[in-house]
PDB file of C-alpha atoms in Angstrom:
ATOM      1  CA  UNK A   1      47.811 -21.457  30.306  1.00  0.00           C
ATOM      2  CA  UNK A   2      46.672 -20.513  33.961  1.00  0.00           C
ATOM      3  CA  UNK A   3      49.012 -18.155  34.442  1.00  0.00           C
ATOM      4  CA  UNK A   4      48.702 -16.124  30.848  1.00  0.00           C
ATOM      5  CA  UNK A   5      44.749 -16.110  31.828  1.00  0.00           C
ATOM      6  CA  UNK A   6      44.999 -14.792  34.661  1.00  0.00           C
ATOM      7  CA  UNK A   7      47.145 -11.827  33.162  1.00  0.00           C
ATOM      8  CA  UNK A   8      44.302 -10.942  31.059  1.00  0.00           C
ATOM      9  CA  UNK A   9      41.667 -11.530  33.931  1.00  0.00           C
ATOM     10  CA  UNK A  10      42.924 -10.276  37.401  1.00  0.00           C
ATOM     11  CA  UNK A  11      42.934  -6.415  37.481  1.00  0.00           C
ATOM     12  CA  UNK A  12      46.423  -6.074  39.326  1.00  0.00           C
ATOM     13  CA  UNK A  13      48.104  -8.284  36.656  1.00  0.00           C
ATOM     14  CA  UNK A  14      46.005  -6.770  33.536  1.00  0.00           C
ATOM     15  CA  UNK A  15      47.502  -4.029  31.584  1.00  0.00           C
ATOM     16  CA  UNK A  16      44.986  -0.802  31.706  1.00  0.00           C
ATOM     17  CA  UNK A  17      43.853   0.250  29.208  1.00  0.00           C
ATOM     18  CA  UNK A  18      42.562   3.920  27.777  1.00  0.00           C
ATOM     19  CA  UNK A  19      41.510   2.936  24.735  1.00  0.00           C
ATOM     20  CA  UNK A  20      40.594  -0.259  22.365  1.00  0.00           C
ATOM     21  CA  UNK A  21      44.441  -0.533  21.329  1.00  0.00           C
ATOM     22  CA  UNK A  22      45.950   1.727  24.079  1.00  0.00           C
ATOM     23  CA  UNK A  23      47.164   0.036  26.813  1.00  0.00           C
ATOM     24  CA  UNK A  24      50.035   0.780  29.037  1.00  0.00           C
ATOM     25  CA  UNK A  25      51.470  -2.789  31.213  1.00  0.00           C
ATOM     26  CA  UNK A  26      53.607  -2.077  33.654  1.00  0.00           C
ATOM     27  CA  UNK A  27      56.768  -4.114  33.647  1.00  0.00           C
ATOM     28  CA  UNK A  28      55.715  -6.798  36.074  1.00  0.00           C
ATOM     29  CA  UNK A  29      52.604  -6.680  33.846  1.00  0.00           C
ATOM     30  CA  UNK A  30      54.521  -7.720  31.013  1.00  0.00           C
ATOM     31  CA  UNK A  31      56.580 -10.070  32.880  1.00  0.00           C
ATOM     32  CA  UNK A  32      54.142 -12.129  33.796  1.00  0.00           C
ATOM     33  CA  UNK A  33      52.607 -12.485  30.132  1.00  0.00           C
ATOM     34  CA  UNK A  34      55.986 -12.907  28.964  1.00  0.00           C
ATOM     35  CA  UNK A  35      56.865 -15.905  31.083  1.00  0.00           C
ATOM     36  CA  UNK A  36      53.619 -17.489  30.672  1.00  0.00           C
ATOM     37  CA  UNK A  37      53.989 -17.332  27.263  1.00  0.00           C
ATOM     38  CA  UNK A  38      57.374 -18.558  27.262  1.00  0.00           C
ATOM     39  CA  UNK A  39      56.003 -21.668  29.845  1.00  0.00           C
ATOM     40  CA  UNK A  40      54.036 -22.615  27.114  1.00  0.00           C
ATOM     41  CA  UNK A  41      56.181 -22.445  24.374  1.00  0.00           C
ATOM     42  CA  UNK A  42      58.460 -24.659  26.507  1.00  0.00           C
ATOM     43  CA  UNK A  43      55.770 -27.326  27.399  1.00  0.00           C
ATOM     44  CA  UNK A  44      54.671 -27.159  23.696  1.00  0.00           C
ATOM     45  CA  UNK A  45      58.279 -27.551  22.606  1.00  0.00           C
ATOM     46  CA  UNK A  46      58.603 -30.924  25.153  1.00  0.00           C
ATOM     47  CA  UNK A  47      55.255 -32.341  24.863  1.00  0.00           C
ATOM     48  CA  UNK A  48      54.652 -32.165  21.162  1.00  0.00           C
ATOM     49  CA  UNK A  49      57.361 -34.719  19.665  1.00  0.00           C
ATOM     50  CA  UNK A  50      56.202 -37.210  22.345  1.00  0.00           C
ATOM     51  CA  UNK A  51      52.869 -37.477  21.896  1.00  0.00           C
ATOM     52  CA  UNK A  52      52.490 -38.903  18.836  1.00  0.00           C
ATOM     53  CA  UNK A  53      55.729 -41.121  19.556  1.00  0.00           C
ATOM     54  CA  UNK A  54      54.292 -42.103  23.232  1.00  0.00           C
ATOM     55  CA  UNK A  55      50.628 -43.443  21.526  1.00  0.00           C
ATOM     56  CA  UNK A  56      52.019 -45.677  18.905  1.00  0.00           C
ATOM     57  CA  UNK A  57      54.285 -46.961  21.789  1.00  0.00           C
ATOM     58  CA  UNK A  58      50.541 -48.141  22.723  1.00  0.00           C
ATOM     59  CA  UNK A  59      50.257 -50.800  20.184  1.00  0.00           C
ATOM     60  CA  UNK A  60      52.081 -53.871  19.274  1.00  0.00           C
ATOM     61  CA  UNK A  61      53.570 -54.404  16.298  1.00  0.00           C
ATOM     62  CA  UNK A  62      53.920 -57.607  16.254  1.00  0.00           C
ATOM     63  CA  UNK A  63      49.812 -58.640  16.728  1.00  0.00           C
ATOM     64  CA  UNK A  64      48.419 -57.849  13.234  1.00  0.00           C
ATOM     65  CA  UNK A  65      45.159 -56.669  14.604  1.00  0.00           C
ATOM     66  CA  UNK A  66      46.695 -53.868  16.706  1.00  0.00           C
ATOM     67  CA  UNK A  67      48.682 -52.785  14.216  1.00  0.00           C
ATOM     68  CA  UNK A  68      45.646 -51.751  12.172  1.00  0.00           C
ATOM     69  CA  UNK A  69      44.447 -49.943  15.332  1.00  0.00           C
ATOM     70  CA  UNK A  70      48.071 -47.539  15.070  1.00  0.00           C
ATOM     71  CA  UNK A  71      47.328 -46.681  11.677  1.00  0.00           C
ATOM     72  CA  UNK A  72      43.265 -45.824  13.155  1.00  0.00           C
ATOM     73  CA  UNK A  73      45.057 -43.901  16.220  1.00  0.00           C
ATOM     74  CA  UNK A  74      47.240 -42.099  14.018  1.00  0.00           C
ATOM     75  CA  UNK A  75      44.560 -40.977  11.351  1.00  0.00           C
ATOM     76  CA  UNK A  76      42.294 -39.760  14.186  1.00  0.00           C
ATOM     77  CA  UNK A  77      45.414 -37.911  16.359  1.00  0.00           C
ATOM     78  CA  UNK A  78      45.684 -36.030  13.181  1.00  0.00           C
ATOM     79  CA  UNK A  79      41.890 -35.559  12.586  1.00  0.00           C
ATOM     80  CA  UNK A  80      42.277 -34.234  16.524  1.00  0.00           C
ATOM     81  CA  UNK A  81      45.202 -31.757  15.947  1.00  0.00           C
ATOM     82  CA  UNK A  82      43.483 -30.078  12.962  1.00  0.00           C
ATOM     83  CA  UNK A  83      40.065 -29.671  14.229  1.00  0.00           C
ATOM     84  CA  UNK A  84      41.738 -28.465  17.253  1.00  0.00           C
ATOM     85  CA  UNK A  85      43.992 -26.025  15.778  1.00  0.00           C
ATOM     86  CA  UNK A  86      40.554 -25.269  13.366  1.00  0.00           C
ATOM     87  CA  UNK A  87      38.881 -24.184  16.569  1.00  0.00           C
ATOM     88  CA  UNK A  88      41.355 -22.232  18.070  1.00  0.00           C
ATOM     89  CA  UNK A  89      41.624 -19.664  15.210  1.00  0.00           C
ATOM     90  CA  UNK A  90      38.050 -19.704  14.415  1.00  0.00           C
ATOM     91  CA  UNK A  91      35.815 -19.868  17.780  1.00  0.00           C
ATOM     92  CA  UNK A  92      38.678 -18.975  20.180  1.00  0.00           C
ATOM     93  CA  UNK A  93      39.449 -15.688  18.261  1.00  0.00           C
ATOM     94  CA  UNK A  94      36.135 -14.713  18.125  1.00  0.00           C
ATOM     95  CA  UNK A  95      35.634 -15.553  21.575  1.00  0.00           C
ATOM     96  CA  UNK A  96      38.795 -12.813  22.479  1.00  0.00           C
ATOM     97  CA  UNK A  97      37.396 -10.580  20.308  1.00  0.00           C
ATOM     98  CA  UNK A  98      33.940 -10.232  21.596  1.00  0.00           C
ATOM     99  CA  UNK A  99      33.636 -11.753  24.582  1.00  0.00           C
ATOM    100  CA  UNK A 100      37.099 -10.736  26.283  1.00  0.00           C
ATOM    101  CA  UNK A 101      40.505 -12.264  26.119  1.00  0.00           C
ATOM    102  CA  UNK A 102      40.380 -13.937  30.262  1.00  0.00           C
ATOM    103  CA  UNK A 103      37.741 -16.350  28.607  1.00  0.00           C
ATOM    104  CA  UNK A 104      39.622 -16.798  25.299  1.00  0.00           C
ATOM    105  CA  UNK A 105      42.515 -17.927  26.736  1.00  0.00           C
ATOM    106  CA  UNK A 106      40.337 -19.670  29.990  1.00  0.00           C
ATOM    107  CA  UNK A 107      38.682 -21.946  28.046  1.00  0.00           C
ATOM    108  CA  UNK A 108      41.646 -23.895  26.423  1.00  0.00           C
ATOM    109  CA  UNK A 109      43.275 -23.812  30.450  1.00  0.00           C
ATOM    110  CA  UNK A 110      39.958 -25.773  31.285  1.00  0.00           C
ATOM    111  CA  UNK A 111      40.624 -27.607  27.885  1.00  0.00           C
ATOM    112  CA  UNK A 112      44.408 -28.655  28.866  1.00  0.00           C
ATOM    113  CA  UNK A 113      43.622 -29.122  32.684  1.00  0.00           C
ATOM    114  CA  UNK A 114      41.004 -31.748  31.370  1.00  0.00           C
ATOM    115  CA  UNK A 115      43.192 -33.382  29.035  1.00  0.00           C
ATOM    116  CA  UNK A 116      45.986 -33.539  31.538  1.00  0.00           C
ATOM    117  CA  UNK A 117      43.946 -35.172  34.277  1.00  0.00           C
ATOM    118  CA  UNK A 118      41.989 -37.456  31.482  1.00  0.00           C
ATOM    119  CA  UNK A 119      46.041 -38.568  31.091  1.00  0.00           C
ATOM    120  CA  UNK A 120      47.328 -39.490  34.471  1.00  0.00           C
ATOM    121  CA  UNK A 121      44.098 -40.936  34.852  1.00  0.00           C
ATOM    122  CA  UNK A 122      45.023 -43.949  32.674  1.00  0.00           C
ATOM    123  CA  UNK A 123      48.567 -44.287  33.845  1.00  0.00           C
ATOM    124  CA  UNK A 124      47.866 -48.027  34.960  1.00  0.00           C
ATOM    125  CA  UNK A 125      47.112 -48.887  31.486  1.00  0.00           C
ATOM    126  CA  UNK A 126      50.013 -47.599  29.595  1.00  0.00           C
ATOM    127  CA  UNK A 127      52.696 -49.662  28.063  1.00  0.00           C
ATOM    128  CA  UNK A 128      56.009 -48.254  28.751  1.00  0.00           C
ATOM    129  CA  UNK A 129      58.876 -49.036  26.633  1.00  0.00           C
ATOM    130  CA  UNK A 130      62.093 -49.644  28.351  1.00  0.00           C
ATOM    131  CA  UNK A 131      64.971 -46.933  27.016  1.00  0.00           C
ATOM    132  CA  UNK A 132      67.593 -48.349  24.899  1.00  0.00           C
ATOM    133  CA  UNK A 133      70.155 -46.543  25.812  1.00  0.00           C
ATOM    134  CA  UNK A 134      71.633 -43.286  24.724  1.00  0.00           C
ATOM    135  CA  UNK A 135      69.921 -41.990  21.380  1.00  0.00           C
ATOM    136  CA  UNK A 136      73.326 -39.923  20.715  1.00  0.00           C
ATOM    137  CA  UNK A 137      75.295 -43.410  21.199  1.00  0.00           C
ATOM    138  CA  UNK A 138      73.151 -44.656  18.257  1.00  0.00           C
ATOM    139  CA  UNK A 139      73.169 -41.809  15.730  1.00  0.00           C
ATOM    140  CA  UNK A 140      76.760 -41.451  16.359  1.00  0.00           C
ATOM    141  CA  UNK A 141      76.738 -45.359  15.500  1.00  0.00           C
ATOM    142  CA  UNK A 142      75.376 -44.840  12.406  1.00  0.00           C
ATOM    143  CA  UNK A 143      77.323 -41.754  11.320  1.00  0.00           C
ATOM    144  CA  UNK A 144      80.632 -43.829  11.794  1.00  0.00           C
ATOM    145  CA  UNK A 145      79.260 -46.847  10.116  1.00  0.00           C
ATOM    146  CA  UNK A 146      77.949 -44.617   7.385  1.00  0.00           C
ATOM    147  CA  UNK A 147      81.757 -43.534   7.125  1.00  0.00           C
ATOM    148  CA  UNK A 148      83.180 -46.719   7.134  1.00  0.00           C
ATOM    149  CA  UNK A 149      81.360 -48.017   4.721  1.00  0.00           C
ATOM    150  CA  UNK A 150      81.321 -45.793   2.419  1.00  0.00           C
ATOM    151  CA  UNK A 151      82.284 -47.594  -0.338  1.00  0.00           C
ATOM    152  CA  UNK A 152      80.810 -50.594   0.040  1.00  0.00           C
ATOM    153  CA  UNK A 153      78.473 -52.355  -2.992  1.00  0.00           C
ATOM    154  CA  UNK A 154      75.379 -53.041  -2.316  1.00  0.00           C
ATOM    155  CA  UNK A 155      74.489 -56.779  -2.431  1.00  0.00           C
ATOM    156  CA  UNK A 156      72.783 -58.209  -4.536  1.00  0.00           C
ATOM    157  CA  UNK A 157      70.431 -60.031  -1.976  1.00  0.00           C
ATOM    158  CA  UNK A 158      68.339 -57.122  -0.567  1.00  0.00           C
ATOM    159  CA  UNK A 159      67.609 -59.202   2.831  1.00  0.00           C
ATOM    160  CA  UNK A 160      71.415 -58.528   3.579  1.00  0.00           C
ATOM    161  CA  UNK A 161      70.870 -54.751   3.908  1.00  0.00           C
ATOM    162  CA  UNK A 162      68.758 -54.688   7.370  1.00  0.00           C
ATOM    163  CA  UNK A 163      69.547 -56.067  11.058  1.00  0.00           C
ATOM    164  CA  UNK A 164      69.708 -59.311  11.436  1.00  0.00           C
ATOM    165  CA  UNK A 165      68.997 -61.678  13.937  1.00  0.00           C
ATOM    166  CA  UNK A 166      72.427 -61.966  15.727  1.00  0.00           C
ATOM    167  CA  UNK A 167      73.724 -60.713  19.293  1.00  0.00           C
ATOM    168  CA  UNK A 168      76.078 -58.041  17.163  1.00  0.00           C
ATOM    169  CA  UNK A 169      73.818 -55.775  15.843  1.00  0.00           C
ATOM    170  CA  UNK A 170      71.578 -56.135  18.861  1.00  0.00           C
ATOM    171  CA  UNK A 171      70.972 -53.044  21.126  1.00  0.00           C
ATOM    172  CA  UNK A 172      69.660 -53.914  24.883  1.00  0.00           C
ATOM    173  CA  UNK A 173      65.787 -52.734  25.293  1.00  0.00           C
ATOM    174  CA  UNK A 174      65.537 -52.026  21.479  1.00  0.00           C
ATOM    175  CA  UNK A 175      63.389 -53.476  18.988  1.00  0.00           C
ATOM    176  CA  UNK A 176      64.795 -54.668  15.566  1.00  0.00           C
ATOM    177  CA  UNK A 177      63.553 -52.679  12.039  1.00  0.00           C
ATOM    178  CA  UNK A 178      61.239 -54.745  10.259  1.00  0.00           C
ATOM    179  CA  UNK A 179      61.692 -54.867   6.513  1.00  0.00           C
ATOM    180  CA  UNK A 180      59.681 -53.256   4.120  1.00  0.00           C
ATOM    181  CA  UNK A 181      59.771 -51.998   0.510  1.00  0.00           C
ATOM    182  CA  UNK A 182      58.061 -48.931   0.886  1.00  0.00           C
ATOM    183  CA  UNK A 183      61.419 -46.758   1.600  1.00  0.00           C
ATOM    184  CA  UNK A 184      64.399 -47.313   0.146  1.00  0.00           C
TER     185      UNK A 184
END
């Protein structure tokens, strides 16, 4: 976000332009818009699947009282992304329009430099979930169990179709899949 404002704020990395929609970049001009554009496609693309996943790591499941609060965290993460994405094509387009473009894309740098430090601020208080091993290891797991049994009836005791409490179908660091009847 730093970088792609200052392509549309420091003169010697800002195309020129003749006109309201004529403007000439030179290559390094475009460069550097390209790759900052690219940069945050790329921190988009790592950040955004983890977010989400990385805050309901937050709560436990197991204390009934924090397990209200992940449904509350998730219903105002959501409330968050939409009234931020509401703002960003409303007030940030209008900002670029008539104000110029160094500000409309400064003020969501500020925006993300704040967030970022409000982050590693908190570090301390995180809970971190140990890795489980390989995630490939345990799709691939499933695939060839999926294969195997195939053919298999379904029981007629639905309790028999999820983990149980054994050392076999335990995986180190992991936690088990609780049963419910809302997915089938």
């Amino acid at each position: 976000m730093t970088l792609l404002t200052l392509s549309a704020s420091v003169p010697s990395i800002k195309p020129f332009c003749y006109a309201k929609d004529d403007c000439n970049p030179t290559h390094t001009q475009s460069a550097v818009c390209f790759i900052a554009l690219y940069l945050i496609a790329l921190g988009t693309g790592g950040i955004k699947p983890c977010v989400s996943t990385y805050g309901a790591d937050q709560f436990d499941d197991a204390d009934e009282t924090e397990k209200k609060q992940k449904s509350s965290f998730f219903n105002w993460f959501y409330f968050s992304i939409n009234v931020g994405a509401l703002v960003a094509t409303s007030v940030l387009v209008w900002v670029q329009d008539n104000v110029g473009w160094g500000w409309g894309f400064g003020i969501p740098a500020v925006a993300m430099a704040i967030a970022v430090a409000s982050f590693f601020s908190g570090t301390r208080l995180y809970r971190n979930q140990k890795p489980g091993g390989s995630p490939l290891t345990r799709i691939c797991q499933v695939l060839v169990a999926s294969v195997k049994k195939y053919r298999v009836r379904v029981p007629a005791d639905k309790t028999l179709l999820y983990e149980t409490a054994d050392t076999e179908s335990a995986i180190k660091g992991s936690r088990k899949i609780d049963h419910t009847k809302d997915f089938r």
